[in-house]
mmCIF file of C-alpha atoms in Angstrom:
data_model
loop_
_atom_site.group_PDB
_atom_site.id
_atom_site.type_symbol
_atom_site.label_atom_id
_atom_site.label_comp_id
_atom_site.label_asym_id
_atom_site.label_seq_id
_atom_site.Cartn_x
_atom_site.Cartn_y
_atom_site.Cartn_z
ATOM 1 C CA MET A 147 -9.021 5.149 1.742
ATOM 2 C CA LYS A 148 -5.377 5.592 2.546
ATOM 3 C CA TRP A 149 -3.366 2.357 2.041
ATOM 4 C CA LYS A 150 0.214 1.612 3.127
ATOM 5 C CA SER A 151 0.840 0.753 -0.575
ATOM 6 C CA GLU A 152 -1.418 2.049 -3.158
ATOM 7 C CA PRO A 153 -3.283 -0.510 -5.352
ATOM 8 C CA ASN A 154 -2.160 -0.106 -8.933
ATOM 9 C CA GLY A 155 -3.145 -1.419 -12.361
ATOM 10 C CA ASP A 156 -6.012 -0.805 -14.670
ATOM 11 C CA LEU A 157 -9.574 -1.389 -13.318
ATOM 12 C CA SER A 158 -10.787 -4.622 -15.051
ATOM 13 C CA GLY A 159 -14.153 -4.639 -13.333
ATOM 14 C CA PHE A 160 -16.425 -3.068 -10.634
ATOM 15 C CA LEU A 161 -19.275 -4.467 -8.682
ATOM 16 C CA ASP A 162 -21.190 -1.431 -7.367
ATOM 17 C CA ARG A 163 -23.345 -1.234 -4.228
ATOM 18 C CA GLY A 164 -26.803 -2.697 -4.734
ATOM 19 C CA ILE A 165 -25.407 -5.575 -7.022
ATOM 20 C CA SER A 166 -25.378 -9.137 -5.726
ATOM 21 C CA VAL A 167 -23.400 -11.831 -7.699
ATOM 22 C CA LYS A 168 -22.857 -15.462 -7.116
ATOM 23 C CA GLY A 169 -20.338 -17.396 -9.157
ATOM 24 C CA GLU A 170 -16.753 -17.497 -10.266
ATOM 25 C CA VAL A 171 -14.799 -14.481 -11.406
ATOM 26 C CA SER A 172 -11.242 -14.241 -12.936
ATOM 27 C CA PHE A 173 -9.842 -10.936 -14.207
ATOM 28 C CA LYS A 174 -6.492 -9.637 -15.507
ATOM 29 C CA ASP A 175 -5.599 -6.309 -13.586
ATOM 30 C CA THR A 176 -7.819 -4.902 -10.694
ATOM 31 C CA LEU A 177 -11.321 -5.735 -9.585
ATOM 32 C CA ARG A 178 -13.154 -3.498 -7.066
ATOM 33 C CA ILE A 179 -16.209 -4.858 -5.182
ATOM 34 C CA ASP A 180 -18.559 -2.600 -3.361
ATOM 35 C CA GLY A 181 -21.612 -4.849 -3.496
ATOM 36 C CA ARG A 182 -22.193 -8.432 -2.464
ATOM 37 C CA PHE A 183 -20.283 -11.380 -3.917
ATOM 38 C CA GLU A 184 -20.362 -15.107 -3.156
ATOM 39 C CA GLY A 185 -18.152 -17.719 -4.891
ATOM 40 C CA THR A 186 -14.662 -17.914 -6.198
ATOM 41 C CA ILE A 187 -12.279 -15.091 -7.199
ATOM 42 C CA ARG A 188 -9.014 -15.667 -9.092
ATOM 43 C CA SER A 189 -6.640 -13.212 -10.686
ATOM 44 C CA GLY A 190 -3.001 -12.397 -11.270
ATOM 45 C CA LYS A 191 -3.244 -8.858 -9.777
ATOM 46 C CA THR A 192 -5.297 -6.854 -7.261
ATOM 47 C CA LEU A 193 -8.630 -7.322 -5.514
ATOM 48 C CA ILE A 194 -10.194 -4.278 -3.642
ATOM 49 C CA ILE A 195 -12.997 -5.006 -1.314
ATOM 50 C CA GLY A 196 -14.700 -1.673 -0.618
ATOM 51 C CA GLU A 197 -16.242 -0.389 2.619
ATOM 52 C CA SER A 198 -19.888 -1.370 1.641
ATOM 53 C CA ALA A 199 -18.826 -4.738 0.302
ATOM 54 C CA ASP A 200 -19.992 -8.099 1.617
ATOM 55 C CA VAL A 201 -17.803 -10.838 0.113
ATOM 56 C CA ASN A 202 -18.044 -14.670 0.983
ATOM 57 C CA ALA A 203 -15.412 -16.325 -1.355
ATOM 58 C CA GLU A 204 -12.419 -18.474 -1.978
ATOM 59 C CA ILE A 205 -9.871 -15.981 -3.196
ATOM 60 C CA GLU A 206 -6.517 -16.413 -5.019
ATOM 61 C CA VAL A 207 -4.917 -13.066 -6.026
ATOM 62 C CA ASN A 208 -1.656 -11.260 -5.986
ATOM 63 C CA SER A 209 -2.660 -8.332 -3.643
ATOM 64 C CA LEU A 210 -5.801 -7.899 -1.496
ATOM 65 C CA TYR A 211 -7.098 -4.649 -0.017
ATOM 66 C CA VAL A 212 -10.110 -4.946 2.423
ATOM 67 C CA SER A 213 -12.305 -2.078 3.855
ATOM 68 C CA GLY A 214 -15.507 -4.114 3.944
ATOM 69 C CA ARG A 215 -16.714 -7.560 5.095
ATOM 70 C CA LEU A 216 -14.644 -10.596 4.056
ATOM 71 C CA ARG A 217 -15.604 -14.205 4.847
ATOM 72 C CA GLY A 218 -14.124 -17.404 3.426
ATOM 73 C CA GLN A 219 -10.412 -18.052 2.515
ATOM 74 C CA ALA A 220 -7.770 -15.930 0.831
ATOM 75 C CA LYS A 221 -4.434 -17.075 -0.661
ATOM 76 C CA VAL A 222 -2.618 -13.952 -1.536
ATOM 77 C CA ALA A 223 0.877 -14.120 -3.127
ATOM 78 C CA ASP A 224 2.157 -10.603 -2.224
ATOM 79 C CA ARG A 225 0.223 -8.665 0.495
ATOM 80 C CA ILE A 226 -3.012 -8.234 2.311
ATOM 81 C CA GLU A 227 -4.024 -4.930 3.792
ATOM 82 C CA LEU A 228 -7.075 -4.426 6.153
ATOM 83 C CA SER A 229 -8.095 -0.874 6.636
ATOM 84 C CA GLY A 230 -9.634 0.385 9.834
ATOM 85 C CA SER A 231 -13.197 -0.361 8.601
ATOM 86 C CA ALA A 232 -12.322 -4.013 7.553
ATOM 87 C CA ARG A 233 -14.457 -6.845 9.158
ATOM 88 C CA VAL A 234 -12.670 -10.117 8.254
ATOM 89 C CA GLU A 235 -13.823 -13.651 9.302
ATOM 90 C CA SER A 236 -11.474 -15.573 7.120
ATOM 91 C CA ASP A 237 -8.425 -17.670 7.011
ATOM 92 C CA LEU A 238 -5.524 -15.818 5.359
ATOM 93 C CA ASN A 239 -2.363 -17.083 3.681
ATOM 94 C CA THR A 240 0.101 -14.427 2.539
ATOM 95 C CA SER A 241 3.667 -13.085 2.636
ATOM 96 C CA ILE A 242 2.724 -9.605 3.988
ATOM 97 C CA LEU A 243 -0.168 -8.700 6.353
ATOM 98 C CA VAL A 244 -0.891 -5.047 7.168
ATOM 99 C CA VAL A 245 -3.690 -4.353 9.721
ATOM 100 C CA ALA A 246 -4.800 -0.902 10.459
ATOM 101 C CA GLU A 247 -6.038 0.208 13.890
ATOM 102 C CA GLY A 248 -9.795 -0.545 14.150
ATOM 103 C CA ALA A 249 -9.854 -3.488 11.817
ATOM 104 C CA LEU A 250 -11.638 -6.663 12.995
ATOM 105 C CA PHE A 251 -9.839 -9.912 12.206
ATOM 106 C CA ASP A 252 -11.233 -13.296 13.246
ATOM 107 C CA GLY A 253 -9.510 -16.182 11.689
ATOM 108 C CA ARG A 254 -6.110 -17.692 11.104
ATOM 109 C CA CYS A 255 -3.135 -16.141 9.173
ATOM 110 C CA THR A 256 -0.454 -18.263 7.705
ATOM 111 C CA MET A 257 2.649 -16.240 6.578
ATOM 112 C CA ASN A 258 5.496 -17.912 4.585
ATOM 113 C CA LYS A 259 7.765 -17.289 1.615
ATOM 114 C CA GLU A 260 6.080 -20.118 -0.319
ATOM 115 C CA THR A 261 2.945 -17.859 -0.705
ATOM 116 C CA ARG A 262 4.974 -15.418 -2.732
ATOM 117 C CA THR A 263 4.611 -16.949 -6.129
ATOM 118 C CA GLY A 264 4.442 -13.770 -8.045
ATOM 119 C CA PRO A 265 1.645 -12.606 -10.450
ATOM 120 C CA ARG A 266 -0.155 -15.162 -12.470
ATOM 121 C CA GLU A 267 -1.311 -14.116 -15.939
ATOM 122 C CA VAL A 268 -4.979 -14.562 -16.833
ATOM 123 C CA GLU A 269 -5.578 -14.587 -20.570
ATOM 124 C CA ASN A 270 -9.202 -13.918 -20.747
ATOM 125 C CA HIS A 271 -11.758 -12.121 -18.592
ATOM 126 C CA THR A 272 -14.161 -14.753 -17.477
ATOM 127 C CA VAL A 273 -17.289 -14.284 -15.412
ATOM 128 C CA LYS A 274 -19.554 -17.342 -14.642
ATOM 129 C CA VAL A 275 -22.661 -15.983 -13.069
ATOM 130 C CA LYS A 276 -25.373 -17.981 -11.271
ATOM 131 C CA ASN A 277 -27.384 -15.185 -9.878
ATOM 132 C CA ILE A 278 -27.423 -11.403 -10.199
ATOM 133 C CA SER A 279 -29.817 -9.132 -8.455
ATOM 134 C CA SER A 280 -30.089 -5.431 -7.786
ATOM 135 C CA SER A 281 -31.717 -3.793 -4.804
ATOM 136 C CA LYS A 282 -32.123 -0.408 -6.259
#
């Protein structure tokens, strides 16, 4: 996937295809989701929603890159990028929004300088899981 600005940082976690998780996740650097997630996601850095991902969540991160399906709400301090394969049914709050040709966006976007709060530090990696299943 080619992004306008490349996601950076160490990968803190990865939810692969065939994995389904419900709960609350916080992480320090970068989390990539290619499976299904429902719940709350909070971080000081970057969330990548891959092409095969289906995410229904309340999200608070510094940067968000979407290639898959996103539902819920996202408050993003720096930037949101939607690739051409993104399917977003969500309300977005961010400073910068980049939408590639072919992306589907159905929701509201609020853009203001107050959103840009800078990265938050998360001391521990915490995952509260209610349900995990694999469809392999």
